[in-house]
Amino acid sequence: MPNSAQEVKLNAEQVKEMFLYVGEQVRENKPFLTKIDSAIGDGDHGIGMSVGFTKAEENLTKKEFTTINDVFKTIGMSMIANMGGASGVIFGTLFTGGVKGLEPQEELSLPLLAQILEGSVKSIKERGKAELGDKTMIDALEPAVNGLKLSVEANRSLLEGLIVAEKHAAGGVEKSKEYVAKFGRAKSLGERAIGHQDAGATTVWIMLKSMREWVEKAAVQQ
């Protein structure tokens, strides 16, 4: 059944507003992310993500945007420059890697989002050397991208694609509990890390959930 949601494409200012909302939700989850990371990591993931999205908000609100590319680059560079550590580089690359070499885009559709995030996965893997099953954010991001691509093939709307991506990311977070970590402090725990979900994967799920919530509200207002 056709509905208004199937027509939704976001312009650059709407994408900016969407990610401002995503940042708010990630910051609200700082205690939750800290708790997860404290179990097997350094306990600073929630703080780092909060710093990254706070700086991204500052830089996003300073100007108006005409291309999707610039929104993604602004968020990514804010994270790389201010978060420090591996997660700053990796989450920054999530935003910068997907738009690298991409022609200027004025509207975000489901196929474009799938293309950007597929590029993000590729860039993160090249930079961080992590693969699916290594107990990193890839465990949520790669399944989410696969969900987006399946939705593109099925001619779904942006909202429908995000619903699927969110579910796939949540499944990836759950599966990350089964894995032995290959990176960070959790690596030294070996099998003791089993049973704990990865904080980075959890953040990816929160981001996709927040994107879905924002687009859902935007679709209702069409």
mmCIF file of N, CA and C in Angstrom, residues 3 30 41 47 79 84 91 93 107 109 119 136 152 165 171 176 184-185 196 209:
data_model
loop_
_atom_site.group_PDB
_atom_site.id
_atom_site.type_symbol
_atom_site.label_atom_id
_atom_site.label_comp_id
_atom_site.label_asym_id
_atom_site.label_seq_id
_atom_site.Cartn_x
_atom_site.Cartn_y
_atom_site.Cartn_z
ATOM 1 N N ASN A 3 2.058 4.880 0.769
ATOM 2 C CA ASN A 3 1.746 5.854 1.805
ATOM 3 C C ASN A 3 2.772 6.965 1.750
ATOM 4 N N LYS A 30 24.385 7.638 27.806
ATOM 5 C CA LYS A 30 25.763 7.591 28.321
ATOM 6 C C LYS A 30 25.913 6.654 29.529
ATOM 7 N N GLY A 41 35.376 -3.440 28.954
ATOM 8 C CA GLY A 41 36.258 -2.453 28.324
ATOM 9 C C GLY A 41 36.829 -1.475 29.336
ATOM 10 N N ILE A 47 31.230 8.110 27.631
ATOM 11 C CA ILE A 47 31.787 9.463 27.765
ATOM 12 C C ILE A 47 32.318 9.941 26.417
ATOM 13 N N MET A 79 34.118 14.134 15.503
ATOM 14 C CA MET A 79 34.444 12.968 16.338
ATOM 15 C C MET A 79 35.934 12.649 16.308
ATOM 16 N N GLY A 84 39.226 11.362 20.580
ATOM 17 C CA GLY A 84 40.478 10.689 20.926
ATOM 18 C C GLY A 84 40.291 9.185 20.941
ATOM 19 N N PHE A 91 34.357 5.719 14.864
ATOM 20 C CA PHE A 91 33.028 6.321 14.693
ATOM 21 C C PHE A 91 33.086 7.533 13.771
ATOM 22 N N THR A 93 35.061 7.651 11.230
ATOM 23 C CA THR A 93 35.137 7.010 9.909
ATOM 24 C C THR A 93 33.773 6.508 9.454
ATOM 25 N N GLU A 107 19.762 15.119 -1.416
ATOM 26 C CA GLU A 107 18.669 14.407 -0.755
ATOM 27 C C GLU A 107 19.115 13.019 -0.314
ATOM 28 N N SER A 109 17.977 9.348 0.304
ATOM 29 C CA SER A 109 16.976 8.313 0.049
ATOM 30 C C SER A 109 17.473 7.018 0.680
ATOM 31 N N GLY A 119 29.741 1.944 2.344
ATOM 32 C CA GLY A 119 31.076 2.551 2.254
ATOM 33 C C GLY A 119 31.708 2.732 3.624
ATOM 34 N N THR A 136 32.966 -5.965 17.837
ATOM 35 C CA THR A 136 33.120 -4.520 17.634
ATOM 36 C C THR A 136 31.822 -3.965 17.066
ATOM 37 N N VAL A 152 16.254 -2.010 -0.085
ATOM 38 C CA VAL A 152 16.375 -1.339 -1.389
ATOM 39 C C VAL A 152 15.890 -2.271 -2.499
ATOM 40 N N ALA A 165 16.801 -2.205 9.359
ATOM 41 C CA ALA A 165 18.198 -2.001 9.788
ATOM 42 C C ALA A 165 18.310 -2.009 11.304
ATOM 43 N N GLY A 171 19.854 -7.458 16.515
ATOM 44 C CA GLY A 171 20.276 -8.856 16.447
ATOM 45 C C GLY A 171 21.786 -8.999 16.508
ATOM 46 N N SER A 176 26.764 -10.331 19.516
ATOM 47 C CA SER A 176 28.097 -9.925 19.998
ATOM 48 C C SER A 176 28.391 -10.500 21.387
ATOM 49 N N GLY A 184 40.969 -4.086 21.768
ATOM 50 C CA GLY A 184 40.781 -3.328 23.002
ATOM 51 C C GLY A 184 41.052 -4.140 24.265
ATOM 52 N N ARG A 185 40.642 -3.554 25.375
ATOM 53 C CA ARG A 185 40.875 -4.189 26.670
ATOM 54 C C ARG A 185 40.165 -5.536 26.755
ATOM 55 N N HIS A 196 28.792 -10.788 27.377
ATOM 56 C CA HIS A 196 28.668 -9.325 27.433
ATOM 57 C C HIS A 196 28.549 -8.755 26.024
ATOM 58 N N LYS A 209 18.205 3.173 15.721
ATOM 59 C CA LYS A 209 16.894 3.301 16.380
ATOM 60 C C LYS A 209 16.457 4.769 16.393
#
